[in-house]
PDB file of C-alpha atoms in Angstrom:
ATOM      1  CA  MET A   9     -74.051 -31.130  91.122  1.00 71.00           C
ATOM      2  CA  PRO A  10     -77.861 -31.242  90.524  1.00 80.00           C
ATOM      3  CA  TYR A  11     -79.117 -33.279  87.595  1.00 88.00           C
ATOM      4  CA  THR A  12     -82.370 -34.249  85.893  1.00 94.00           C
ATOM      5  CA  LEU A  13     -84.291 -37.398  86.738  1.00 95.00           C
ATOM      6  CA  ARG A  14     -83.069 -39.058  83.552  1.00 95.00           C
ATOM      7  CA  ASP A  15     -79.477 -38.323  84.595  1.00 96.00           C
ATOM      8  CA  SER A  16     -79.958 -40.036  87.943  1.00 96.00           C
ATOM      9  CA  PRO A  17     -77.735 -43.104  88.460  1.00 97.00           C
ATOM     10  CA  PHE A  18     -80.957 -45.017  89.150  1.00 97.00           C
ATOM     11  CA  PHE A  19     -82.251 -44.301  85.645  1.00 97.00           C
ATOM     12  CA  ARG A  20     -82.562 -47.543  83.681  1.00 97.00           C
ATOM     13  CA  MET A  21     -80.813 -49.458  86.454  1.00 97.00           C
ATOM     14  CA  ARG A  22     -81.219 -53.099  85.428  1.00 95.00           C
ATOM     15  CA  ASN A  23     -78.360 -54.887  87.151  1.00 93.00           C
ATOM     16  CA  ARG A  24     -78.321 -56.002  90.792  1.00 94.00           C
ATOM     17  CA  LYS A  25     -74.551 -55.926  90.991  1.00 95.00           C
ATOM     18  CA  LYS A  26     -74.421 -52.313  89.762  1.00 97.00           C
ATOM     19  CA  LEU A  27     -77.222 -51.397  92.166  1.00 97.00           C
ATOM     20  CA  ALA A  28     -75.272 -52.853  95.094  1.00 97.00           C
ATOM     21  CA  ALA A  29     -72.171 -50.910  94.036  1.00 97.00           C
ATOM     22  CA  LEU A  30     -74.209 -47.710  93.735  1.00 98.00           C
ATOM     23  CA  LEU A  31     -75.540 -48.229  97.266  1.00 97.00           C
ATOM     24  CA  ASN A  32     -72.029 -48.892  98.621  1.00 97.00           C
ATOM     25  CA  VAL A  33     -72.815 -52.413  99.742  1.00 96.00           C
ATOM     26  CA  SER A  34     -71.788 -55.892  98.585  1.00 96.00           C
ATOM     27  CA  GLU A  35     -74.181 -57.887  96.447  1.00 95.00           C
ATOM     28  CA  THR A  36     -74.348 -60.532  99.187  1.00 95.00           C
ATOM     29  CA  ALA A  37     -75.217 -57.974 101.858  1.00 94.00           C
ATOM     30  CA  LEU A  38     -77.923 -56.525  99.616  1.00 96.00           C
ATOM     31  CA  GLU A  39     -79.399 -59.983  99.058  1.00 94.00           C
ATOM     32  CA  ASN A  40     -79.369 -60.663 102.810  1.00 94.00           C
ATOM     33  CA  ILE A  41     -81.275 -57.467 103.559  1.00 94.00           C
ATOM     34  CA  CYS A  42     -83.787 -58.245 100.827  1.00 92.00           C
ATOM     35  CA  ALA A  43     -84.420 -61.656 102.409  1.00 93.00           C
ATOM     36  CA  ARG A  44     -85.224 -60.207 105.840  1.00 90.00           C
ATOM     37  CA  ASP A  45     -88.589 -59.102 107.183  1.00 87.00           C
ATOM     38  CA  ASP A  46     -87.367 -57.971 110.629  1.00 91.00           C
ATOM     39  CA  LEU A  47     -85.836 -54.690 109.555  1.00 93.00           C
ATOM     40  CA  TYR A  48     -87.862 -52.281 111.700  1.00 94.00           C
ATOM     41  CA  ALA A  49     -88.547 -51.612 115.371  1.00 92.00           C
ATOM     42  CA  ARG A  50     -91.719 -49.680 116.177  1.00 92.00           C
ATOM     43  CA  CYS A  51     -91.906 -46.986 118.825  1.00 92.00           C
ATOM     44  CA  TRP A  52     -94.177 -44.004 119.398  1.00 92.00           C
ATOM     45  CA  LYS A  53     -93.148 -40.352 119.250  1.00 91.00           C
ATOM     46  CA  HIS A  54     -94.970 -37.470 120.905  1.00 88.00           C
ATOM     47  CA  LYS A  55     -96.365 -35.099 118.284  1.00 85.00           C
ATOM     48  CA  ARG A  56     -95.259 -31.939 120.106  1.00 80.00           C
ATOM     49  CA  GLU A  57     -92.474 -32.904 122.509  1.00 81.00           C
ATOM     50  CA  LYS A  58     -89.479 -33.952 120.381  1.00 77.00           C
ATOM     51  CA  ASP A  59     -87.654 -35.957 123.055  1.00 80.00           C
ATOM     52  CA  ARG A  60     -90.669 -37.863 124.330  1.00 86.00           C
ATOM     53  CA  TRP A  61     -90.856 -41.457 123.071  1.00 90.00           C
ATOM     54  CA  LEU A  62     -92.653 -44.636 124.106  1.00 89.00           C
ATOM     55  CA  GLN A  63     -91.424 -48.172 123.485  1.00 89.00           C
ATOM     56  CA  THR A  64     -94.916 -49.634 123.962  1.00 89.00           C
ATOM     57  CA  PRO A  65     -98.240 -48.487 122.456  1.00 90.00           C
ATOM     58  CA  PRO A  66     -99.736 -45.463 124.262  1.00 89.00           C
ATOM     59  CA  GLY A  67    -102.933 -45.900 126.194  1.00 89.00           C
ATOM     60  CA  PRO A  68    -106.257 -44.764 124.699  1.00 88.00           C
ATOM     61  CA  ASP A  69    -106.262 -41.615 126.851  1.00 89.00           C
ATOM     62  CA  VAL A  70    -103.037 -40.281 125.273  1.00 86.00           C
ATOM     63  CA  ALA A  71    -102.918 -42.132 121.931  1.00 87.00           C
ATOM     64  CA  ALA A  72    -103.956 -39.008 119.988  1.00 86.00           C
ATOM     65  CA  HIS A  73    -100.752 -37.272 121.145  1.00 87.00           C
ATOM     66  CA  TYR A  74     -98.416 -39.904 119.661  1.00 91.00           C
ATOM     67  CA  ARG A  75     -97.563 -41.169 116.186  1.00 88.00           C
ATOM     68  CA  PRO A  76     -96.021 -44.563 115.392  1.00 89.00           C
ATOM     69  CA  ILE A  77     -92.471 -44.473 114.054  1.00 92.00           C
ATOM     70  CA  ASP A  78     -90.822 -47.492 112.423  1.00 93.00           C
ATOM     71  CA  ILE A  79     -87.061 -47.291 112.970  1.00 94.00           C
ATOM     72  CA  PRO A  80     -84.950 -49.203 110.403  1.00 95.00           C
ATOM     73  CA  ASP A  81     -81.987 -51.235 111.594  1.00 93.00           C
ATOM     74  CA  ALA A  82     -78.526 -49.745 111.070  1.00 94.00           C
ATOM     75  CA  GLY A  83     -77.715 -51.593 107.842  1.00 94.00           C
ATOM     76  CA  LEU A  84     -80.990 -50.715 106.170  1.00 96.00           C
ATOM     77  CA  LYS A  85     -80.832 -47.121 107.408  1.00 96.00           C
ATOM     78  CA  ALA A  86     -77.429 -46.690 105.750  1.00 96.00           C
ATOM     79  CA  LEU A  87     -78.878 -47.869 102.419  1.00 97.00           C
ATOM     80  CA  GLN A  88     -81.905 -45.595 102.802  1.00 98.00           C
ATOM     81  CA  SER A  89     -79.653 -42.619 103.546  1.00 98.00           C
ATOM     82  CA  ARG A  90     -77.683 -43.358 100.378  1.00 98.00           C
ATOM     83  CA  ILE A  91     -80.893 -43.595  98.336  1.00 98.00           C
ATOM     84  CA  ALA A  92     -82.134 -40.308  99.819  1.00 98.00           C
ATOM     85  CA  ASP A  93     -78.834 -38.580  99.051  1.00 97.00           C
ATOM     86  CA  LEU A  94     -78.854 -39.702  95.408  1.00 97.00           C
ATOM     87  CA  LEU A  95     -82.494 -38.755  94.842  1.00 97.00           C
ATOM     88  CA  ALA A  96     -81.977 -35.386  96.548  1.00 96.00           C
ATOM     89  CA  ARG A  97     -79.465 -34.499  93.811  1.00 96.00           C
ATOM     90  CA  VAL A  98     -82.254 -34.330  91.243  1.00 97.00           C
ATOM     91  CA  SER A  99     -82.989 -30.640  90.581  1.00 96.00           C
ATOM     92  CA  PRO A 100     -86.163 -29.708  92.493  1.00 97.00           C
ATOM     93  CA  PRO A 101     -88.886 -27.427  91.119  1.00 97.00           C
ATOM     94  CA  GLU A 102     -88.906 -23.886  92.482  1.00 97.00           C
ATOM     95  CA  TRP A 103     -92.103 -24.525  94.464  1.00 98.00           C
ATOM     96  CA  LEU A 104     -90.758 -27.518  96.439  1.00 98.00           C
ATOM     97  CA  PHE A 105     -89.207 -26.582  99.803  1.00 97.00           C
ATOM     98  CA  SER A 106     -89.158 -29.796 101.790  1.00 95.00           C
ATOM     99  CA  PRO A 107     -87.360 -32.079 101.453  1.00 95.00           C
ATOM    100  CA  VAL A 108     -84.843 -29.854  99.636  1.00 95.00           C
ATOM    101  CA  LYS A 109     -81.372 -29.135 100.991  1.00 92.00           C
ATOM    102  CA  GLY A 110     -80.735 -25.423 101.359  1.00 92.00           C
ATOM    103  CA  ARG A 111     -84.436 -24.492 101.420  1.00 95.00           C
ATOM    104  CA  SER A 112     -86.233 -23.898 104.692  1.00 93.00           C
ATOM    105  CA  TYR A 113     -89.697 -23.404 106.139  1.00 94.00           C
ATOM    106  CA  VAL A 114     -88.893 -19.674 106.121  1.00 93.00           C
ATOM    107  CA  ASP A 115     -88.173 -19.744 102.377  1.00 95.00           C
ATOM    108  CA  ASN A 116     -91.446 -21.616 101.900  1.00 96.00           C
ATOM    109  CA  ALA A 117     -93.420 -18.853 103.614  1.00 96.00           C
ATOM    110  CA  ALA A 118     -91.450 -16.025 101.973  1.00 95.00           C
ATOM    111  CA  ARG A 119     -92.496 -17.301  98.532  1.00 97.00           C
ATOM    112  CA  HIS A 120     -95.985 -15.947  99.271  1.00 97.00           C
ATOM    113  CA  ARG A 121     -95.011 -12.405 100.287  1.00 95.00           C
ATOM    114  CA  GLY A 122     -97.001  -9.632  98.648  1.00 95.00           C
ATOM    115  CA  ASN A 123    -100.153 -11.705  98.053  1.00 97.00           C
ATOM    116  CA  ARG A 124    -103.459 -10.918  99.697  1.00 96.00           C
ATOM    117  CA  ALA A 125    -105.265 -14.262  99.429  1.00 98.00           C
ATOM    118  CA  PHE A 126    -104.084 -17.603 100.791  1.00 98.00           C
ATOM    119  CA  TRP A 127    -105.432 -21.145 100.843  1.00 98.00           C
ATOM    120  CA  LEU A 128    -103.679 -23.663 103.072  1.00 98.00           C
ATOM    121  CA  LEU A 129    -104.081 -27.411 102.581  1.00 98.00           C
ATOM    122  CA  ASP A 130    -102.605 -30.357 104.486  1.00 97.00           C
ATOM    123  CA  ILE A 131    -102.385 -33.919 103.167  1.00 97.00           C
ATOM    124  CA  ALA A 132    -103.587 -36.404 105.771  1.00 95.00           C
ATOM    125  CA  ASP A 133    -101.416 -39.400 106.755  1.00 93.00           C
ATOM    126  CA  TYR A 134     -98.888 -38.481 104.094  1.00 95.00           C
ATOM    127  CA  PHE A 135     -96.334 -41.293 104.431  1.00 94.00           C
ATOM    128  CA  PRO A 136     -98.841 -44.084 105.201  1.00 92.00           C
ATOM    129  CA  SER A 137    -100.824 -42.980 102.141  1.00 94.00           C
ATOM    130  CA  CYS A 138     -97.778 -43.288  99.862  1.00 96.00           C
ATOM    131  CA  THR A 139     -98.151 -46.932  98.921  1.00 96.00           C
ATOM    132  CA  ALA A 140     -95.610 -49.512  97.823  1.00 97.00           C
ATOM    133  CA  ASN A 141     -97.400 -49.507  94.450  1.00 97.00           C
ATOM    134  CA  SER A 142     -96.763 -45.786  93.979  1.00 97.00           C
ATOM    135  CA  VAL A 143     -93.091 -46.263  94.877  1.00 98.00           C
ATOM    136  CA  ALA A 144     -92.880 -49.171  92.434  1.00 98.00           C
ATOM    137  CA  HIS A 145     -94.493 -47.005  89.742  1.00 97.00           C
ATOM    138  CA  PHE A 146     -91.814 -44.357  90.278  1.00 98.00           C
ATOM    139  CA  PHE A 147     -88.884 -46.743  89.927  1.00 98.00           C
ATOM    140  CA  ARG A 148     -90.421 -48.812  87.139  1.00 98.00           C
ATOM    141  CA  ARG A 149     -92.109 -46.121  85.014  1.00 97.00           C
ATOM    142  CA  LYS A 150     -90.331 -42.858  85.806  1.00 97.00           C
ATOM    143  CA  LEU A 151     -86.823 -44.240  86.285  1.00 98.00           C
ATOM    144  CA  GLU A 152     -87.341 -47.224  83.955  1.00 98.00           C
ATOM    145  CA  CYS A 153     -85.636 -49.695  86.308  1.00 98.00           C
ATOM    146  CA  SER A 154     -85.930 -53.418  85.589  1.00 97.00           C
ATOM    147  CA  PRO A 155     -88.654 -55.370  87.458  1.00 97.00           C
ATOM    148  CA  ASP A 156     -86.137 -57.073  89.783  1.00 96.00           C
ATOM    149  CA  VAL A 157     -84.349 -53.808  90.621  1.00 97.00           C
ATOM    150  CA  THR A 158     -87.743 -52.175  91.216  1.00 98.00           C
ATOM    151  CA  ALA A 159     -88.684 -54.981  93.613  1.00 97.00           C
ATOM    152  CA  ILE A 160     -85.428 -54.485  95.529  1.00 97.00           C
ATOM    153  CA  MET A 161     -85.959 -50.730  95.790  1.00 98.00           C
ATOM    154  CA  VAL A 162     -89.513 -51.214  97.024  1.00 97.00           C
ATOM    155  CA  HIS A 163     -88.289 -53.672  99.668  1.00 96.00           C
ATOM    156  CA  LEU A 164     -85.585 -51.259 100.803  1.00 97.00           C
ATOM    157  CA  THR A 165     -87.824 -48.208 101.033  1.00 97.00           C
ATOM    158  CA  THR A 166     -91.294 -49.398 102.111  1.00 97.00           C
ATOM    159  CA  TRP A 167     -92.682 -51.291 105.076  1.00 96.00           C
ATOM    160  CA  GLN A 168     -96.140 -52.832 105.416  1.00 94.00           C
ATOM    161  CA  GLN A 169     -97.028 -51.606 101.926  1.00 95.00           C
ATOM    162  CA  CYS A 170     -96.269 -47.920 102.524  1.00 96.00           C
ATOM    163  CA  LEU A 171     -93.467 -45.480 103.280  1.00 97.00           C
ATOM    164  CA  PRO A 172     -92.361 -45.851 106.919  1.00 96.00           C
ATOM    165  CA  GLN A 173     -92.265 -42.770 109.144  1.00 92.00           C
ATOM    166  CA  GLY A 174     -88.737 -43.457 110.397  1.00 93.00           C
ATOM    167  CA  SER A 175     -86.917 -43.944 107.096  1.00 96.00           C
ATOM    168  CA  PRO A 176     -84.477 -41.221 105.945  1.00 96.00           C
ATOM    169  CA  CYS A 177     -85.611 -41.683 102.332  1.00 97.00           C
ATOM    170  CA  SER A 178     -89.377 -41.491 102.976  1.00 97.00           C
ATOM    171  CA  PRO A 179     -89.586 -37.663 102.657  1.00 97.00           C
ATOM    172  CA  ILE A 180     -87.946 -37.512  99.223  1.00 97.00           C
ATOM    173  CA  LEU A 181     -89.746 -40.633  97.985  1.00 98.00           C
ATOM    174  CA  ALA A 182     -93.102 -39.224  99.083  1.00 97.00           C
ATOM    175  CA  TYR A 183     -92.439 -36.413  96.625  1.00 98.00           C
ATOM    176  CA  PHE A 184     -91.232 -38.636  93.770  1.00 98.00           C
ATOM    177  CA  ALA A 185     -93.957 -41.236  94.279  1.00 97.00           C
ATOM    178  CA  ASN A 186     -96.514 -38.477  93.625  1.00 97.00           C
ATOM    179  CA  LEU A 187     -94.904 -36.746  90.644  1.00 97.00           C
ATOM    180  CA  ASP A 188     -98.079 -36.974  88.568  1.00 97.00           C
ATOM    181  CA  LEU A 189    -100.084 -35.333  91.351  1.00 97.00           C
ATOM    182  CA  TRP A 190     -97.620 -32.462  91.753  1.00 98.00           C
ATOM    183  CA  LYS A 191     -97.670 -31.898  87.991  1.00 97.00           C
ATOM    184  CA  GLU A 192    -101.476 -31.620  87.998  1.00 98.00           C
ATOM    185  CA  ILE A 193    -101.394 -29.186  90.909  1.00 98.00           C
ATOM    186  CA  GLU A 194     -98.727 -27.077  89.213  1.00 98.00           C
ATOM    187  CA  GLU A 195    -100.780 -26.904  86.018  1.00 97.00           C
ATOM    188  CA  ALA A 196    -103.937 -25.868  87.883  1.00 97.00           C
ATOM    189  CA  VAL A 197    -102.126 -23.154  89.832  1.00 98.00           C
ATOM    190  CA  THR A 198    -100.225 -21.817  86.811  1.00 97.00           C
ATOM    191  CA  GLN A 199    -103.366 -21.618  84.666  1.00 97.00           C
ATOM    192  CA  ALA A 200    -105.055 -19.615  87.432  1.00 97.00           C
ATOM    193  CA  GLY A 201    -102.116 -17.188  87.659  1.00 97.00           C
ATOM    194  CA  LEU A 202    -101.368 -18.138  91.269  1.00 98.00           C
ATOM    195  CA  VAL A 203     -98.317 -19.097  93.317  1.00 98.00           C
ATOM    196  CA  HIS A 204     -97.972 -22.343  95.249  1.00 98.00           C
ATOM    197  CA  SER A 205     -95.458 -24.106  97.444  1.00 98.00           C
ATOM    198  CA  VAL A 206     -95.108 -27.588  98.890  1.00 98.00           C
ATOM    199  CA  TYR A 207     -93.449 -28.228 102.233  1.00 97.00           C
ATOM    200  CA  ALA A 208     -93.676 -31.970 102.912  1.00 95.00           C
ATOM    201  CA  ASP A 209     -97.441 -32.489 103.326  1.00 95.00           C
ATOM    202  CA  ASP A 210     -98.346 -28.770 103.442  1.00 97.00           C
ATOM    203  CA  ILE A 211     -99.623 -27.124 100.256  1.00 98.00           C
ATOM    204  CA  THR A 212    -100.021 -23.337 100.138  1.00 98.00           C
ATOM    205  CA  ILE A 213    -101.676 -21.454  97.281  1.00 98.00           C
ATOM    206  CA  SER A 214    -101.692 -17.654  97.126  1.00 98.00           C
ATOM    207  CA  GLY A 215    -102.405 -14.745  94.814  1.00 98.00           C
ATOM    208  CA  PRO A 216    -104.619 -11.664  94.402  1.00 97.00           C
ATOM    209  CA  ILE A 217    -107.607 -13.986  94.869  1.00 97.00           C
ATOM    210  CA  VAL A 218    -107.791 -17.771  95.185  1.00 98.00           C
ATOM    211  CA  ARG A 219    -110.998 -19.113  93.703  1.00 97.00           C
ATOM    212  CA  LYS A 220    -112.778 -22.176  95.033  1.00 97.00           C
ATOM    213  CA  GLU A 221    -112.755 -23.731  91.564  1.00 97.00           C
ATOM    214  CA  VAL A 222    -108.950 -23.972  91.652  1.00 97.00           C
ATOM    215  CA  ILE A 223    -108.996 -25.547  95.105  1.00 98.00           C
ATOM    216  CA  TRP A 224    -111.658 -28.001  93.994  1.00 97.00           C
ATOM    217  CA  THR A 225    -109.450 -29.020  91.042  1.00 97.00           C
ATOM    218  CA  ILE A 226    -106.521 -29.580  93.426  1.00 98.00           C
ATOM    219  CA  LYS A 227    -108.607 -31.578  95.892  1.00 97.00           C
ATOM    220  CA  ARG A 228    -109.957 -33.730  93.092  1.00 97.00           C
ATOM    221  CA  ALA A 229    -106.391 -34.466  91.932  1.00 97.00           C
ATOM    222  CA  VAL A 230    -105.295 -35.328  95.477  1.00 97.00           C
ATOM    223  CA  HIS A 231    -108.217 -37.721  95.867  1.00 96.00           C
ATOM    224  CA  LYS A 232    -107.604 -39.285  92.443  1.00 96.00           C
ATOM    225  CA  HIS A 233    -104.059 -40.164  93.463  1.00 96.00           C
ATOM    226  CA  GLY A 234    -105.156 -41.957  96.612  1.00 94.00           C
ATOM    227  CA  LEU A 235    -104.505 -39.167  99.114  1.00 96.00           C
ATOM    228  CA  ARG A 236    -106.879 -36.942 101.049  1.00 96.00           C
ATOM    229  CA  ILE A 237    -106.930 -33.444 102.489  1.00 97.00           C
ATOM    230  CA  LYS A 238    -107.097 -33.010 106.255  1.00 95.00           C
ATOM    231  CA  ALA A 239    -110.322 -31.013 106.610  1.00 94.00           C
ATOM    232  CA  GLU A 240    -109.523 -29.571 110.027  1.00 94.00           C
ATOM    233  CA  LYS A 241    -106.261 -28.050 108.752  1.00 93.00           C
ATOM    234  CA  GLU A 242    -107.736 -26.375 105.652  1.00 97.00           C
ATOM    235  CA  LEU A 243    -107.766 -22.592 105.859  1.00 97.00           C
ATOM    236  CA  SER A 244    -108.723 -19.772 103.494  1.00 97.00           C
ATOM    237  CA  LEU A 245    -107.620 -16.191 104.205  1.00 97.00           C
ATOM    238  CA  ILE A 246    -107.882 -12.865 102.412  1.00 96.00           C
ATOM    239  CA  ASP A 247    -106.431  -9.514 103.521  1.00 96.00           C
ATOM    240  CA  ARG A 248    -105.263 -11.165 106.741  1.00 96.00           C
ATOM    241  CA  PRO A 249    -101.832 -12.379 107.946  1.00 95.00           C
ATOM    242  CA  ALA A 250    -101.263 -16.046 107.144  1.00 96.00           C
ATOM    243  CA  ASP A 251     -99.370 -18.556 109.282  1.00 96.00           C
ATOM    244  CA  ILE A 252     -97.455 -20.579 106.699  1.00 96.00           C
ATOM    245  CA  THR A 253     -95.282 -23.381 108.104  1.00 94.00           C
ATOM    246  CA  GLY A 254     -94.812 -21.469 111.346  1.00 91.00           C
ATOM    247  CA  VAL A 255     -93.992 -18.093 109.771  1.00 94.00           C
ATOM    248  CA  ILE A 256     -96.401 -15.165 109.520  1.00 95.00           C
ATOM    249  CA  VAL A 257     -96.764 -13.622 106.052  1.00 96.00           C
ATOM    250  CA  ASP A 258     -98.277 -10.151 106.340  1.00 94.00           C
ATOM    251  CA  GLY A 259     -98.186  -8.213 103.095  1.00 92.00           C
ATOM    252  CA  ASP A 260     -94.549  -7.865 102.060  1.00 92.00           C
ATOM    253  CA  ARG A 261     -93.245  -8.879 105.485  1.00 91.00           C
ATOM    254  CA  VAL A 262     -92.502 -12.195 107.147  1.00 91.00           C
ATOM    255  CA  LYS A 263     -92.248 -12.463 110.926  1.00 90.00           C
ATOM    256  CA  LEU A 264     -92.460 -14.891 113.804  1.00 86.00           C
ATOM    257  CA  PRO A 265     -95.898 -15.714 115.224  1.00 82.00           C
ATOM    258  CA  ASN A 266     -96.805 -13.958 118.483  1.00 76.00           C
ATOM    259  CA  ARG A 267     -96.676 -17.301 120.314  1.00 83.00           C
ATOM    260  CA  GLN A 268     -92.981 -17.597 119.447  1.00 81.00           C
ATOM    261  CA  LEU A 269     -92.213 -14.044 120.569  1.00 81.00           C
ATOM    262  CA  LYS A 270     -94.143 -14.672 123.784  1.00 83.00           C
ATOM    263  CA  ARG A 271     -92.121 -17.823 124.460  1.00 86.00           C
ATOM    264  CA  LEU A 272     -88.868 -15.899 123.908  1.00 84.00           C
ATOM    265  CA  PHE A 273     -90.022 -13.303 126.430  1.00 84.00           C
ATOM    266  CA  GLU A 274     -90.914 -16.066 128.913  1.00 85.00           C
ATOM    267  CA  LEU A 275     -87.533 -17.774 128.506  1.00 87.00           C
ATOM    268  CA  ARG A 276     -85.734 -14.511 129.227  1.00 88.00           C
ATOM    269  CA  GLY A 277     -87.769 -14.159 132.424  1.00 88.00           C
ATOM    270  CA  GLU A 278     -86.945 -17.728 133.438  1.00 85.00           C
ATOM    271  CA  ARG A 279     -83.260 -16.998 132.796  1.00 84.00           C
ATOM    272  CA  GLN A 280     -83.311 -13.982 135.109  1.00 85.00           C
ATOM    273  CA  ARG A 281     -84.896 -16.045 137.897  1.00 90.00           C
ATOM    274  CA  ALA A 282     -82.713 -19.128 137.419  1.00 88.00           C
ATOM    275  CA  LYS A 283     -80.340 -20.053 140.268  1.00 88.00           C
ATOM    276  CA  SER A 284     -78.653 -23.182 138.927  1.00 88.00           C
ATOM    277  CA  ALA A 285     -75.726 -22.792 136.520  1.00 88.00           C
ATOM    278  CA  VAL A 286     -76.912 -25.864 134.624  1.00 87.00           C
ATOM    279  CA  LEU A 287     -80.399 -24.398 134.203  1.00 89.00           C
ATOM    280  CA  LYS A 288     -78.963 -21.044 133.157  1.00 85.00           C
ATOM    281  CA  LYS A 289     -76.893 -22.706 130.435  1.00 89.00           C
ATOM    282  CA  LEU A 290     -79.904 -24.696 129.222  1.00 89.00           C
ATOM    283  CA  LEU A 291     -82.022 -21.537 129.032  1.00 87.00           C
ATOM    284  CA  ASP A 292     -79.201 -19.611 127.324  1.00 86.00           C
ATOM    285  CA  ASN A 293     -79.094 -22.270 124.610  1.00 89.00           C
ATOM    286  CA  GLN A 294     -82.862 -22.097 124.112  1.00 87.00           C
ATOM    287  CA  ILE A 295     -82.835 -18.308 123.964  1.00 86.00           C
ATOM    288  CA  SER A 296     -79.915 -18.341 121.507  1.00 87.00           C
ATOM    289  CA  GLY A 297     -81.750 -20.807 119.249  1.00 85.00           C
ATOM    290  CA  ARG A 298     -84.913 -18.717 119.238  1.00 85.00           C
ATOM    291  CA  LEU A 299     -83.009 -15.504 118.532  1.00 85.00           C
ATOM    292  CA  ALA A 300     -81.301 -17.213 115.587  1.00 84.00           C
ATOM    293  CA  GLN A 301     -84.735 -18.307 114.351  1.00 83.00           C
ATOM    294  CA  LYS A 302     -86.006 -14.723 114.704  1.00 83.00           C
ATOM    295  CA  ARG A 303     -83.069 -13.368 112.694  1.00 83.00           C
ATOM    296  CA  GLN A 304     -83.543 -15.995 109.990  1.00 83.00           C
ATOM    297  CA  VAL A 305     -87.181 -15.008 109.561  1.00 81.00           C
ATOM    298  CA  GLU A 306     -86.567 -11.261 109.640  1.00 79.00           C
ATOM    299  CA  GLN A 307     -83.759 -11.506 107.067  1.00 78.00           C
ATOM    300  CA  ALA A 308     -85.727 -13.642 104.602  1.00 72.00           C
TER     301      ALA A 308
END
């Protein structure tokens, strides 16, 4: 059952023993994890190919295609998953789509149907820019935890003074650690009579017309809170279809991008030419997944 932030079991948590019980771990085990500084293993993940990983740093010729991922050990990951689950039970605002259970990238795009002007923004280095100080501020000031409980939560959820890419609670904490920023953005958008949505580090603003003054206010707020906008990803559109989190919004319709439809067509051709039963099954699975994606978008 969803609840408010003040109803969270973390609210005014001031006892280590109760915190351990809440996280389903013994007090001794919690203390042992808090005493360790070897809780992560770093590897590198390809930005486009999901199953392509490196165990050693990529060379300078391919480094731009990889991002570092810090993988928590099993014990810490279990605690982080528990933290993420508890925080995810806090009722999300209507404009937040990721990380929110039951809301998808398709829902995020569909929120902007019927608008003619769009402005797309992307926060650069989102997790690395969410500092341990901002996480501490959330637990200490927003949830009113005691200083020692706050210190424990910061140790459990951050690494090298920021949110690690491989932690299951980093996505939800990136949202909560920036509550003041999201409030300022919401106020700016509402006052301008616009619609906005947030999907992880993607911010989309839409309406009859999106004025530069509103975007400047949002950028100023982002900068004030220690984040920055990725200039190469910023895009302003009017009376044109918009690609919002991989879904095309065109007037009152949402549809797959042409590149996705083209890939579906190519996969069907590969399936017809395939000789191996193993390859046929692999292609059937890919085609089935893309058809399900197509139906999800068309039914939004």
